[in-house]
Short mmCIF file of C-alpha atoms in Angstrom, two decimals:
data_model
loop_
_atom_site.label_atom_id
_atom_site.label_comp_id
_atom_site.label_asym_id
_atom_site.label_seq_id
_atom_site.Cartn_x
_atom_site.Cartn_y
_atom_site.Cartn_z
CA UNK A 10 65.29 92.25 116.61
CA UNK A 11 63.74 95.59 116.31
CA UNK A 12 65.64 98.38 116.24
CA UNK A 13 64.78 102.24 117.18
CA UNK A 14 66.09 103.92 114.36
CA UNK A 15 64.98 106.99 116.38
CA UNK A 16 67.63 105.87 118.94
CA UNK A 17 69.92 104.32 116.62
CA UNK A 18 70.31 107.92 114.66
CA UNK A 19 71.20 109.87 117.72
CA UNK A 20 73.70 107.51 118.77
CA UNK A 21 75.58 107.34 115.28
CA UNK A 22 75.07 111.74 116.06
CA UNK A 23 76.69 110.94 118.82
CA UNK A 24 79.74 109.18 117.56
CA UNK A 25 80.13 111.26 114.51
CA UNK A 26 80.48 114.20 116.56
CA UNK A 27 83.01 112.29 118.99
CA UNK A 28 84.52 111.34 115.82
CA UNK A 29 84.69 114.97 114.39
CA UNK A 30 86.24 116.10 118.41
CA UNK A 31 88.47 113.64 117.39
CA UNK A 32 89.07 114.82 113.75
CA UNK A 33 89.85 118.61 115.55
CA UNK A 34 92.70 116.71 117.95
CA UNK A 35 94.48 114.44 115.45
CA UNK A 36 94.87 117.97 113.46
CA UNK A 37 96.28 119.54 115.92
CA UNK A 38 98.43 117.12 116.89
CA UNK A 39 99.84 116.62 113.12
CA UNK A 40 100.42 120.54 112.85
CA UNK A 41 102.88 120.56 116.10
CA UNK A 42 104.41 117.07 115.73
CA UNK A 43 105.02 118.21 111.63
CA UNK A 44 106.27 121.89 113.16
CA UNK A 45 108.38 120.53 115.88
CA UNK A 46 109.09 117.64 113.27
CA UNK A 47 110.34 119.91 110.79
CA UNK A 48 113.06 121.70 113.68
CA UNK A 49 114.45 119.35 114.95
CA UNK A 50 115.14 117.41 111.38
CA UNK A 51 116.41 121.22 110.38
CA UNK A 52 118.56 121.43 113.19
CA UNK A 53 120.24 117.92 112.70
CA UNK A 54 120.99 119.02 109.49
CA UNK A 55 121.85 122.34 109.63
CA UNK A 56 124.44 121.09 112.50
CA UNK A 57 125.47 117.84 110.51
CA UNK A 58 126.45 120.37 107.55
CA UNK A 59 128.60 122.47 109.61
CA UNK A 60 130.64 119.50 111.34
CA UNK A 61 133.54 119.95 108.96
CA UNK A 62 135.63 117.06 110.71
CA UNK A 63 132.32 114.59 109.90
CA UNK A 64 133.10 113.55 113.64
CA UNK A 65 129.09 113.81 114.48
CA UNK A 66 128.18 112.19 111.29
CA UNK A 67 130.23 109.06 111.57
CA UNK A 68 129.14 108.99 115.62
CA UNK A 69 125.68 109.79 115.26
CA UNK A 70 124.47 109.43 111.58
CA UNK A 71 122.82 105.72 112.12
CA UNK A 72 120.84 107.10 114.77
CA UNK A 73 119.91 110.30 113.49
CA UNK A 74 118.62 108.97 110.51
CA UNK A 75 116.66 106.48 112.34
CA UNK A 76 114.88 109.33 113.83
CA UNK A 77 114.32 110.76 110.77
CA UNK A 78 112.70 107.76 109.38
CA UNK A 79 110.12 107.22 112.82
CA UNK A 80 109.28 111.11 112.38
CA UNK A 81 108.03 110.21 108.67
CA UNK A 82 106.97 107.29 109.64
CA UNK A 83 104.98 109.03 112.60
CA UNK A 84 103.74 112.04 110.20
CA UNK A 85 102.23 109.00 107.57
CA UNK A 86 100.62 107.30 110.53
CA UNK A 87 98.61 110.48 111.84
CA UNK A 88 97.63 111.27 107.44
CA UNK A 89 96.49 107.68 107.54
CA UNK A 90 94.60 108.04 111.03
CA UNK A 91 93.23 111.45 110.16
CA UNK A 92 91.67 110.16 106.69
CA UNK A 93 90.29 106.90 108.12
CA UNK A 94 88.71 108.99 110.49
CA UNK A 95 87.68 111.53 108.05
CA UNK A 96 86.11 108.20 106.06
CA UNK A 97 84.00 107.17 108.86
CA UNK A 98 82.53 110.24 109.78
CA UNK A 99 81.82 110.59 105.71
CA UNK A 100 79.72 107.12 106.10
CA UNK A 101 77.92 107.66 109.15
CA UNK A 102 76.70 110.57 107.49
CA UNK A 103 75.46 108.80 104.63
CA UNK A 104 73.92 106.00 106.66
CA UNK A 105 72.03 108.36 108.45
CA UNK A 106 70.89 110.00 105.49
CA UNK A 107 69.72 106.71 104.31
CA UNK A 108 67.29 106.14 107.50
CA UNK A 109 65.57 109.47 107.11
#
């Protein structure tokens, strides 16, 4: 099979920018989910601290910190998808470096 590598460079052009669009999004995305994030955990807290009969700790605390752990949870998934993504566009731009 004979490949274009003509063809075949534009279309890995083509996905690396996608990929880069992409790159821009998942950013974005991490900075308001880690803002908005970062409030709400604040504002469980803050209200958690100022409970002084415990009542919304004992009703709410296994739930609450179940959120907690999906938000970090969450926040590692988009690090992880950000540098895989970050990765690939790295190698297409070696392998197109490679064919010339």
């Amino acid at each position: 099979m004979k490949i274009d590598t003509a063809i075949l460079q534009r279309k890995m052009t083509d996905l690396s920018d996608s990929l880069i669009s992409y790159r821009e999004d998942v950013e974005k995305l991490r900075d308001e989910f880690d803002r908005t994030s970062s409030s709400i955990k604040e504002v469980m807290d803050e209200i958690n601290d100022e409970d002084e009969s415990n009542l919304l700790h004992i009703m709410y605390s296994d739930k609450t910190d179940h959120l907690k752990s999906k938000i970090d949870e969450a926040v590692t998934l988009l690090e992880e998808v950000h540098e895989i993504n970050n990765g690939l566009i790295y190698k297409i731009s070696q392998d197109k470096e490679v064919l010339g």
